[in-house]
XYZ file of C-alpha atoms in Angstrom:
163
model
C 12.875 -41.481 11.362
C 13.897 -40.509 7.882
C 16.195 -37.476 9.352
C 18.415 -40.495 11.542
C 18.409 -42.216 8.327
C 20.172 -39.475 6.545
C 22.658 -38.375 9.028
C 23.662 -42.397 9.475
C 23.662 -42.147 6.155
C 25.700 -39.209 5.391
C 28.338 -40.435 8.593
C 28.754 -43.774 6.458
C 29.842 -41.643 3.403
C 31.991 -39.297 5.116
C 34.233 -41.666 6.823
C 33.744 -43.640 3.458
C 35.698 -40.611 1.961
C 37.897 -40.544 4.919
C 39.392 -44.260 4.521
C 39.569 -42.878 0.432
C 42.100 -40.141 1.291
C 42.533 -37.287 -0.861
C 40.820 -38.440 -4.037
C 37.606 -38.540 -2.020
C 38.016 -35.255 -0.755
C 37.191 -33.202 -3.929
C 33.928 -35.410 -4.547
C 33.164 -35.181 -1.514
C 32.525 -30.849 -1.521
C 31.220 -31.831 -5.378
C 28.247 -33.632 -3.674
C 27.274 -30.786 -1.254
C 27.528 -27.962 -4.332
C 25.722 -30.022 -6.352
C 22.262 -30.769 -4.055
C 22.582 -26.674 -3.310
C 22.608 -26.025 -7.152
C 19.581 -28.083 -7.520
C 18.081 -26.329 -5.146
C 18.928 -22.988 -6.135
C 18.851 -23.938 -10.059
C 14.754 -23.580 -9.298
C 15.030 -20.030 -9.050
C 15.419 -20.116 -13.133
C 11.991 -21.661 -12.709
C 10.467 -18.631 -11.876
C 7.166 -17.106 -13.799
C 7.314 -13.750 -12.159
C 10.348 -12.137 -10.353
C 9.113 -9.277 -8.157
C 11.944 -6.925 -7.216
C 11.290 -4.838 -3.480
C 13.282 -2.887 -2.208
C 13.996 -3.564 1.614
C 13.926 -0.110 2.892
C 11.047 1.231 2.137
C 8.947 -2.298 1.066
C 8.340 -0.483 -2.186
C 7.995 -2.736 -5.195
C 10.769 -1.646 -7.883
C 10.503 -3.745 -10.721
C 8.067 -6.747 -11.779
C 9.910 -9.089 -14.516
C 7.007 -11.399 -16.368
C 9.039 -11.792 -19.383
C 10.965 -14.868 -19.997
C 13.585 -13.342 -21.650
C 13.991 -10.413 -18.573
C 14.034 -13.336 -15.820
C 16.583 -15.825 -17.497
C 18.758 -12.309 -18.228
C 18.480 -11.524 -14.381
C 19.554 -14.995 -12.998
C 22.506 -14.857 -15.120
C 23.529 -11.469 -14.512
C 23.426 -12.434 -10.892
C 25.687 -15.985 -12.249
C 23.402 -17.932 -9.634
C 25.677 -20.781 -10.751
C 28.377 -19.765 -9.254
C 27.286 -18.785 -6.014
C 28.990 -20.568 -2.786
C 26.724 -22.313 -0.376
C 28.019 -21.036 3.394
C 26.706 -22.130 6.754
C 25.913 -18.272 8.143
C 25.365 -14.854 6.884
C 27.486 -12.429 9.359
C 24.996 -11.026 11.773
C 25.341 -7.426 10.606
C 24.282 -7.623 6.929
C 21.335 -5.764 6.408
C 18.803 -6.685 3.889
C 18.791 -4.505 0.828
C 16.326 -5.932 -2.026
C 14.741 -8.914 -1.925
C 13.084 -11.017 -5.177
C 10.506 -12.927 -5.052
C 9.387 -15.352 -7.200
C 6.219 -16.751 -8.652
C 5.012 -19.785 -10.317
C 2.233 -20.215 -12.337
C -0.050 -22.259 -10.096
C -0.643 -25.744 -10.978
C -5.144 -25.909 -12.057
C -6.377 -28.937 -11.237
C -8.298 -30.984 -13.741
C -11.790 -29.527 -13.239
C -10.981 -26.246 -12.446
C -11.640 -23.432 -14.521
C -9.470 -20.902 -12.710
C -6.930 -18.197 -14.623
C -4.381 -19.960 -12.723
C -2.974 -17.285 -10.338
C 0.948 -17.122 -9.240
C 2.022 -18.471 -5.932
C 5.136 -17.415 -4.396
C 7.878 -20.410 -4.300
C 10.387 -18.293 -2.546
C 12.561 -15.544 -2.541
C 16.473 -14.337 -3.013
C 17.514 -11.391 -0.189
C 20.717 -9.334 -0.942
C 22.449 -7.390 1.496
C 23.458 -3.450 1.548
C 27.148 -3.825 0.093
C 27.696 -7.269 0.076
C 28.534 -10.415 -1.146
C 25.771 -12.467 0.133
C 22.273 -13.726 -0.847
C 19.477 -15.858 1.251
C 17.590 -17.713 -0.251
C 13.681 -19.148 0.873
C 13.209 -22.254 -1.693
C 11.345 -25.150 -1.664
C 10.738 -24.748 1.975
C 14.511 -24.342 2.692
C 16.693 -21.560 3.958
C 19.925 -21.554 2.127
C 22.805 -19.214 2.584
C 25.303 -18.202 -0.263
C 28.285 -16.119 -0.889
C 27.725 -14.316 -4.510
C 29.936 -13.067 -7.264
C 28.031 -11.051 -8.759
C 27.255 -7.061 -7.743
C 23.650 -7.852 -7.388
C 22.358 -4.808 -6.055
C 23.365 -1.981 -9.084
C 22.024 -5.259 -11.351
C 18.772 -5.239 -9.491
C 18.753 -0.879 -9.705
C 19.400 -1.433 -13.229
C 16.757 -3.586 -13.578
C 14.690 -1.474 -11.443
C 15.247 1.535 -14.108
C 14.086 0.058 -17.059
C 10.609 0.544 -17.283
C 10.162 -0.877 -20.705
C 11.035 -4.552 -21.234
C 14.739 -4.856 -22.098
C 14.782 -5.764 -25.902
C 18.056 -6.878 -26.815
């Protein structure tokens, strides 16, 4: 099926890059970043970012506000984040974000189009990863950013943040 066709696929590309020598090499990792970045780039797509808090399930902060959200995916510098295969076993979760999309109406209905959830970002108690639900896919990431006093900051501003 489809999945055979990709891994044939992806075998024929690697050796590809093999015969290529070094040159290749650097594309090669470009490639992999790059499908991950689409993938996590959707997050900036995100109508509603609902901040919980892992410990206690308790809802911390709710960002609606275009400006808030697009000031909250860069503090966290999604763009730089490093896919990675695992997340060491002992990481436990601290806050997790989820996001919402306006939902798409359909032509005759007459709905106040609600927000469905298209995923969420986990962060871990002291550390320098995130997991991410997107799109149906699990993806794993090593961050750069100190995402959970950004998320308490966030957490603490109960007004909208006018700059």
């Amino acid at each position: 099926g489809m999945k055979r066709i990709f891994y044939l696929t992806a075998i024929l590309i690697l050796s590809a890059g093999v015969l290529q020598g070094c040159s290749a090499k650097k594309q090669k990792s470009q490639v992999k970043v790059t499908s991950r970045q689409d993938d996590i780039s959707q997050v900036s797509k995100a109508q509603k970012i609902e901040i919980v808090s892992c410990r206690d399930r308790k809802t911390i902060a709710v960002l609606k506000n275009k400006d808030d959200i697009r000031k909250l995916i860069g503090e966290l510098k999604i763009d730089e984040w490093k896919s990675v295969r695992e997340i060491p076993a002992e990481e436990k979760a601290a806050y997790r974000c989820l996001l919402y999309q306006a939902e798409t109406k359909k032509l005759n209905e007459d709905s106040k189009g609600g927000m469905v959830k298209m995923g969420s970002l986990t962060f871990y108690k002291d550390s320098a990863y995130s997991s991410v639900n997107i799109l149906g896919l699990q993806l794993k990431f090593k961050i750069t950013a100190d995402a959970e006093s950004i998320l308490e900051n966030f957490s603490h501003a109960d007004k909208p943040l006018k700059e």
